[in-house]
Amino acid sequence: MTATENFTGDANPYGGGDPYADYRTADFPFTRHVNLADRRLGAGVVAANDEFFAQRENLLVPGPAEFDPEHFGHKGKIMDGWETRRRRGASAGHPWPTDEDHDWALVRLGAPGVIRGIVVDTAHFRGNYPQAVSVEGASVPGSPSPGELLGDHVKWTTLVPRTPVGGHAANGFAVSVEQRFTHLRVNQHPDGGIARLRVHGEVVPDPQWLTVLGTFDVVALENGGRAEDASDLFYSPASNTIQPGRSRKMDDGWETRRRRDRGNDWIRYRLTAQALIRALEIDTAYLKGNSAGWASVSVKDGESGEWTEILPRTRLQPDTNHRFVLPAPAVGTHARVDIYPDGGISRLRLFGSLTEAGTAALTARHQELGG
């Protein structure tokens, strides 16, 4: 629960040119996991004690924070992040904030899950970032209000202890708490600004909800599926293919670089749990001159299972949603889509239901993690 790479202290004042030229960052291994605080999954910043200079909702905006040195408003410099006013002490004799003074924001995760790492990004906050941050997590069922989350009955678990951070930097923290969380409380000590918050982890869905649904997308991120590996991540992450909803633009899917050999590209997925697959969709929305030419889909049951093709190599059309009903249901825990020879797809959907063994395994994990 400590910073993976420690950035402390002020960044240099902005001197013109590319504002990211002196941005401090590192390679955080946990970022291979999905962002549980993604707005596309339904995440939101439900409350904050102060957002005088910049709104709390900016924390979860996709993409890097932007900076316009000439952008000012009636309250001062307009920043692309969450920024609070400067804290003051109680009197002229004690003008400084106390050690306990801090600002906070409550974040609802888009999908509950186990958190593997957190990035508190202070991009463009060079002299107005917090001295330190801390992050706590809670597991609260239903749709609690901010008042309910702040109630005495809610148990908050420390995920990131109070730790110094740096300005204009991606401050990364590995988390090793094996528990399912639904909400976070992000604290900045004593005040300042944070540009972006990213919460990387593994989705752990509610098995009772999935059982009631019956048939659902067993590879979808929101239902606990994940992209484990891919042949090529040059333009976009493979996890885009199992995001909620249809793609809205070209980079909202998965696109590979152009191949100059005789190979093909692929993505391997882990399903929610062991499932019975009855139908599938492959969507190439917004991929027009660069969609995959052909695709096939295979599944396997268990880590050591053999791959079985459930959709043979099939011609794909650009910017089209392709639907296939399987001639017989297929049982699997993993899936793989192969595209030929390269290009991209925007979404993969595998429709089915959990087997009895899959339901039991998911229920056991949900209970083990405190769900």
Coordinates of C-alpha atoms in Angstrom, one line a residue:
M1 CA 0.0 0.0 0.0
T2 CA 2.9 2.3 -0.8
A3 CA 3.7 4.4 -3.8
T4 CA 5.1 2.3 -6.6
E5 CA 7.2 5.3 -7.8
N6 CA 7.5 8.2 -5.4
F7 CA 7.1 11.7 -6.8
T8 CA 7.3 14.5 -4.3
G9 CA 7.7 18.2 -4.3
D10 CA 6.8 20.9 -6.7
A11 CA 7.1 20.6 -10.4
N12 CA 8.7 23.6 -12.3
P13 CA 6.5 26.5 -13.2
Y14 CA 5.0 26.2 -16.6
G15 CA 7.5 27.7 -19.1
G16 CA 5.6 27.4 -22.3
G17 CA 5.4 24.8 -25.0
D18 CA 4.2 21.2 -24.4
P19 CA 2.8 21.2 -20.9
Y20 CA 3.5 17.4 -20.6
A21 CA 7.2 17.8 -21.5
D22 CA 8.2 17.7 -17.8
Y23 CA 5.4 15.5 -16.6
R24 CA 6.6 12.8 -14.2
T25 CA 5.2 9.3 -14.6
A26 CA 6.2 5.6 -14.4
D27 CA 5.2 2.2 -15.6
F28 CA 2.7 0.9 -13.1
P29 CA 2.1 -2.9 -13.6
F30 CA -1.4 -2.7 -12.1
T31 CA -2.7 -0.6 -15.0
R32 CA -3.1 -3.7 -17.0
H33 CA -6.3 -4.2 -15.0
V34 CA -9.5 -2.4 -16.0
N35 CA -10.3 1.0 -14.5
L36 CA -13.1 0.4 -12.0
A37 CA -13.7 4.2 -11.9
D38 CA -14.5 4.4 -15.6
R39 CA -17.5 6.6 -16.4
R40 CA -18.4 4.1 -19.1
L41 CA -19.0 1.5 -16.4
G42 CA -21.2 4.0 -14.5
A43 CA -18.7 5.5 -12.0
G44 CA -19.3 8.9 -10.5
V45 CA -18.0 11.4 -8.0
V46 CA -21.1 11.6 -5.8
A47 CA -20.0 14.3 -3.3
A48 CA -17.1 16.5 -2.2
N49 CA -16.7 18.8 0.7
D50 CA -15.2 21.6 -1.5
E51 CA -14.9 22.2 -5.2
F52 CA -14.4 26.0 -5.3
F53 CA -11.9 26.2 -8.2
A54 CA -12.7 23.1 -10.2
Q55 CA -15.4 20.5 -10.2
R56 CA -15.1 17.1 -8.6
E57 CA -16.5 15.3 -11.7
N58 CA -13.3 16.1 -13.6
L59 CA -11.6 13.4 -11.6
L60 CA -13.1 10.7 -13.8
V61 CA -13.0 12.3 -17.2
P62 CA -11.5 9.9 -19.7
G63 CA -8.2 10.9 -21.3
P64 CA -5.4 13.1 -19.9
A65 CA -6.1 16.4 -18.3
E66 CA -5.8 19.4 -20.6
F67 CA -4.1 22.7 -19.8
D68 CA -4.8 26.2 -21.2
P69 CA -2.5 28.8 -19.6
E70 CA -4.8 31.6 -20.7
H71 CA -8.0 30.1 -19.3
F72 CA -9.2 32.1 -16.3
G73 CA -12.7 32.7 -14.9
H74 CA -14.2 34.9 -12.2
K75 CA -12.8 32.5 -9.5
G76 CA -9.3 32.4 -10.9
K77 CA -7.4 29.9 -13.0
I78 CA -9.6 27.2 -14.5
M79 CA -8.1 23.8 -14.1
D80 CA -9.1 20.4 -15.6
G81 CA -9.4 18.5 -12.3
W82 CA -10.8 18.8 -8.8
E83 CA -9.4 21.8 -6.9
T84 CA -10.4 23.1 -3.5
R85 CA -9.7 26.5 -2.0
R86 CA -6.7 27.1 0.3
R87 CA -7.3 26.1 3.9
R88 CA -6.6 28.6 6.7
G89 CA -6.1 28.2 10.4
A90 CA -8.4 29.3 13.2
S91 CA -6.8 32.7 14.0
A92 CA -4.1 35.2 13.2
G93 CA -2.0 33.5 15.8
H94 CA -2.5 30.1 14.2
P95 CA -3.0 30.8 10.4
W96 CA -2.0 27.4 9.3
P97 CA -4.4 24.4 8.8
T98 CA -4.0 21.6 11.4
D99 CA -2.5 18.2 10.6
E100 CA -6.1 16.7 10.6
D101 CA -7.5 19.3 8.1
H102 CA -8.2 17.8 4.7
D103 CA -10.6 17.8 1.7
W104 CA -12.5 14.7 0.5
A105 CA -14.4 13.3 -2.4
L106 CA -16.7 10.3 -2.5
V107 CA -16.4 8.1 -5.6
R108 CA -18.8 5.4 -6.6
L109 CA -17.0 2.7 -8.6
G110 CA -18.6 1.8 -11.9
A111 CA -18.2 -1.8 -11.2
P112 CA -17.5 -3.2 -7.7
G113 CA -14.3 -5.2 -7.4
V114 CA -10.9 -5.9 -5.9
I115 CA -8.6 -3.0 -6.3
R116 CA -5.0 -3.7 -7.5
G117 CA -3.7 -0.2 -7.8
I118 CA -4.7 3.5 -7.8
V119 CA -3.2 6.5 -9.7
V120 CA -3.7 9.9 -8.2
D121 CA -2.7 12.2 -11.1
T122 CA -1.8 15.8 -10.4
A123 CA -1.1 16.8 -14.0
H124 CA -0.8 20.6 -14.4
F125 CA -1.1 21.1 -10.6
R126 CA 2.5 22.3 -10.2
G127 CA 2.4 24.4 -7.0
N128 CA -1.2 23.8 -6.0
Y129 CA -1.3 20.0 -5.5
P130 CA -2.0 18.4 -2.1
Q131 CA 0.9 17.8 0.2
A132 CA -0.3 14.2 0.7
V133 CA -3.2 11.9 -0.2
S134 CA -5.0 9.0 1.3
V135 CA -7.7 6.7 -0.1
E136 CA -10.2 4.5 1.8
G137 CA -12.6 1.9 0.4
A138 CA -16.0 0.7 1.6
S139 CA -18.5 -2.0 0.4
V140 CA -22.0 -0.7 0.7
P141 CA -24.9 -2.5 -1.1
G142 CA -27.6 -0.8 -3.1
S143 CA -27.4 2.9 -4.1
P144 CA -26.4 4.8 -1.0
S145 CA -26.7 8.6 -0.8
P146 CA -23.7 10.7 0.2
G147 CA -25.3 11.1 3.6
E148 CA -25.5 7.4 4.1
L149 CA -21.9 6.8 3.0
L150 CA -20.8 9.4 5.6
G151 CA -22.8 7.7 8.3
D152 CA -21.1 6.1 11.3
H153 CA -22.2 2.6 10.3
V154 CA -20.1 2.5 7.2
K155 CA -16.8 0.7 7.6
W156 CA -13.9 2.4 5.7
T157 CA -10.7 0.4 5.0
T158 CA -7.4 2.1 4.3
L159 CA -6.2 1.4 0.8
V160 CA -3.6 4.1 0.5
P161 CA -2.3 5.5 3.8
R162 CA -1.5 9.2 4.1
T163 CA 1.4 9.5 1.6
P164 CA 3.3 12.6 0.2
V165 CA 2.7 13.1 -3.5
G166 CA 4.3 15.3 -6.1
G167 CA 2.9 18.0 -8.4
H168 CA 2.4 17.5 -12.2
A169 CA 2.9 13.7 -11.7
A170 CA 1.2 10.3 -11.9
N171 CA 1.4 9.2 -8.3
G172 CA 0.8 5.4 -8.4
F173 CA 0.0 3.1 -5.4
A174 CA -0.2 -0.6 -5.5
V175 CA -3.0 -2.0 -3.3
S176 CA -3.0 -5.5 -1.7
V177 CA -6.3 -5.6 0.2
E178 CA -8.3 -8.7 -0.9
Q179 CA -11.8 -7.3 -0.5
R180 CA -14.6 -6.2 -2.8
F181 CA -15.2 -2.5 -2.7
T182 CA -18.1 -0.4 -4.1
H183 CA -17.0 3.2 -3.0
L184 CA -13.9 5.2 -2.3
R185 CA -13.2 8.2 -0.2
V186 CA -10.3 10.2 -1.7
N187 CA -8.6 12.6 0.8
Q188 CA -6.2 15.4 0.0
H189 CA -4.2 16.8 2.9
P190 CA -4.7 19.6 3.6
D191 CA -6.1 21.0 0.2
G192 CA -5.2 21.5 -3.4
G193 CA -5.9 19.9 -6.7
I194 CA -6.0 16.4 -8.3
A195 CA -6.5 16.1 -12.1
R196 CA -7.5 12.5 -12.6
L197 CA -8.2 9.4 -10.5
R198 CA -7.8 5.9 -11.9
V199 CA -8.7 2.8 -9.9
H200 CA -7.4 -0.4 -11.5
G201 CA -8.7 -3.8 -10.4
E202 CA -10.8 -6.9 -11.1
V203 CA -14.6 -6.7 -11.4
V204 CA -16.5 -8.9 -8.9
P205 CA -20.2 -9.0 -9.9
D206 CA -23.1 -9.9 -7.7
P207 CA -23.9 -13.5 -8.5
Q208 CA -27.5 -13.1 -7.3
W209 CA -28.1 -10.3 -9.9
L210 CA -26.6 -12.4 -12.7
T211 CA -28.7 -15.4 -11.7
V212 CA -31.9 -13.3 -11.9
L213 CA -30.9 -12.0 -15.3
G214 CA -30.5 -15.5 -16.6
T215 CA -29.0 -14.9 -20.0
F216 CA -26.4 -12.1 -20.1
D217 CA -23.1 -11.1 -21.8
V218 CA -20.7 -13.5 -20.0
V219 CA -17.5 -11.6 -21.3
A220 CA -18.6 -8.1 -20.5
L221 CA -16.4 -6.0 -18.1
E222 CA -19.4 -5.0 -16.0
N223 CA -20.3 -8.7 -15.5
G224 CA -16.8 -9.7 -14.5
G225 CA -15.2 -10.7 -17.8
R226 CA -11.8 -9.4 -18.7
A227 CA -9.3 -9.3 -21.5
E228 CA -6.2 -11.3 -20.4
D229 CA -3.9 -10.9 -23.3
A230 CA -3.7 -9.7 -26.9
S231 CA -1.3 -10.0 -29.9
D232 CA -1.2 -6.2 -30.5
L233 CA -2.1 -3.2 -28.4
F234 CA -0.6 -0.5 -30.6
Y235 CA -3.6 1.8 -31.1
S236 CA -6.0 0.8 -28.3
P237 CA -6.5 -1.6 -25.3
A238 CA -8.2 -4.9 -25.9
S239 CA -10.5 -4.3 -23.0
N240 CA -12.4 -1.7 -25.2
T241 CA -14.1 -4.6 -26.9
I242 CA -16.0 -5.6 -23.7
Q243 CA -16.9 -2.1 -22.5
P244 CA -20.6 -1.3 -22.0
G245 CA -22.7 -0.1 -25.0
R246 CA -21.8 0.3 -28.6
S247 CA -18.7 2.0 -29.7
R248 CA -19.1 5.8 -30.3
K249 CA -16.0 6.4 -32.4
M250 CA -13.1 4.6 -34.0
D251 CA -10.7 4.6 -31.0
D252 CA -13.4 3.2 -28.7
G253 CA -12.7 -0.3 -30.1
W254 CA -9.6 -2.4 -30.7
E255 CA -7.4 -1.7 -33.7
T256 CA -4.0 -3.3 -34.5
R257 CA -1.1 -2.0 -36.5
R258 CA -0.8 -3.2 -40.2
R259 CA 0.7 -6.6 -40.5
R260 CA 3.3 -7.3 -43.1
D261 CA 3.6 -11.1 -42.4
R262 CA 1.4 -14.1 -42.7
G263 CA 0.1 -14.1 -39.1
N264 CA -3.1 -12.8 -37.5
D265 CA -4.1 -10.9 -34.4
W266 CA -6.1 -12.1 -31.4
I267 CA -7.5 -11.3 -28.0
R268 CA -7.9 -13.9 -25.1
Y269 CA -10.6 -13.4 -22.5
R270 CA -11.6 -14.8 -19.2
L271 CA -15.3 -15.1 -18.7
T272 CA -17.3 -14.2 -15.6
A273 CA -17.2 -17.8 -14.6
Q274 CA -17.9 -21.2 -16.3
A275 CA -20.8 -20.4 -18.7
L276 CA -23.0 -21.9 -21.3
I277 CA -22.7 -19.7 -24.5
R278 CA -25.6 -19.7 -26.9
A279 CA -25.1 -16.7 -29.2
L280 CA -22.5 -14.0 -30.0
E281 CA -22.0 -10.6 -31.6
I282 CA -18.9 -9.2 -33.3
D283 CA -19.3 -5.4 -34.0
T284 CA -17.1 -3.4 -36.3
A285 CA -18.8 0.0 -35.6
Y286 CA -16.8 3.0 -36.8
L287 CA -14.1 0.7 -38.3
K288 CA -14.6 1.3 -42.0
G289 CA -11.3 1.1 -43.9
N290 CA -9.6 -0.7 -41.1
S291 CA -12.0 -3.4 -39.8
A292 CA -10.9 -7.0 -39.6
G293 CA -11.4 -8.9 -42.8
W294 CA -12.4 -12.2 -41.1
A295 CA -12.9 -13.4 -37.5
S296 CA -13.3 -16.7 -35.6
V297 CA -14.2 -17.4 -32.0
S298 CA -13.0 -20.2 -29.8
V299 CA -13.6 -21.2 -26.2
K300 CA -12.0 -23.5 -23.6
D301 CA -13.1 -24.9 -20.3
G302 CA -10.5 -24.4 -17.6
E303 CA -6.9 -23.2 -17.8
S304 CA -5.7 -26.5 -19.2
G305 CA -8.7 -27.1 -21.5
E306 CA -8.4 -27.4 -25.3
W307 CA -9.6 -24.6 -27.5
T308 CA -12.8 -25.4 -29.4
E309 CA -13.9 -23.3 -32.3
I310 CA -17.5 -22.1 -32.0
L311 CA -17.5 -19.7 -34.9
P312 CA -15.4 -20.7 -37.9
R313 CA -13.5 -18.0 -39.8
T314 CA -16.2 -15.7 -41.1
R315 CA -16.2 -12.6 -43.3
L316 CA -16.8 -9.3 -41.5
Q317 CA -18.3 -6.2 -43.0
P318 CA -17.1 -2.7 -42.0
D319 CA -19.1 -0.7 -39.5
T320 CA -21.5 -3.5 -39.0
N321 CA -22.8 -5.5 -36.0
H322 CA -22.7 -9.3 -36.8
R323 CA -25.0 -11.7 -34.9
F324 CA -24.6 -15.5 -34.7
V325 CA -26.8 -18.1 -33.0
L326 CA -24.7 -21.2 -32.2
P327 CA -26.0 -24.5 -33.4
A328 CA -25.4 -25.9 -30.0
P329 CA -24.5 -24.3 -26.6
A330 CA -20.7 -24.2 -25.8
V331 CA -19.3 -24.5 -22.3
G332 CA -16.2 -22.5 -21.4
T333 CA -14.4 -20.3 -18.9
H334 CA -12.2 -18.6 -21.5
A335 CA -12.7 -17.2 -25.0
R336 CA -10.5 -16.1 -27.9
V337 CA -11.3 -14.0 -30.9
D338 CA -8.9 -14.3 -33.9
I339 CA -9.0 -11.6 -36.6
Y340 CA -7.5 -12.1 -40.1
P341 CA -5.1 -10.7 -40.9
D342 CA -5.3 -7.5 -38.8
G343 CA -7.4 -4.5 -38.3
G344 CA -10.0 -4.2 -35.6
I345 CA -13.3 -4.9 -34.0
S346 CA -15.2 -2.6 -31.6
R347 CA -17.1 -5.1 -29.5
L348 CA -17.4 -8.8 -28.7
R349 CA -20.6 -10.1 -27.0
L350 CA -21.0 -13.7 -25.7
F351 CA -24.6 -14.3 -24.6
G352 CA -25.3 -17.2 -22.2
S353 CA -25.7 -18.1 -18.6
L354 CA -23.6 -19.5 -15.8
T355 CA -23.4 -23.2 -15.3
E356 CA -24.1 -24.6 -11.8
A357 CA -20.4 -24.9 -11.2
G358 CA -19.8 -21.3 -12.5
T359 CA -22.5 -19.9 -10.2
A360 CA -21.0 -21.8 -7.2
A361 CA -17.5 -20.5 -7.9
L362 CA -18.6 -16.9 -8.4
T363 CA -20.8 -17.1 -5.2
A364 CA -17.9 -18.4 -3.2
R365 CA -15.5 -15.7 -4.4
H366 CA -18.1 -13.0 -3.8
Q367 CA -18.6 -14.2 -0.2
E368 CA -14.9 -14.6 0.4
L369 CA -14.3 -10.9 -0.6
G370 CA -17.0 -9.6 1.7
G371 CA -19.6 -9.0 -1.0

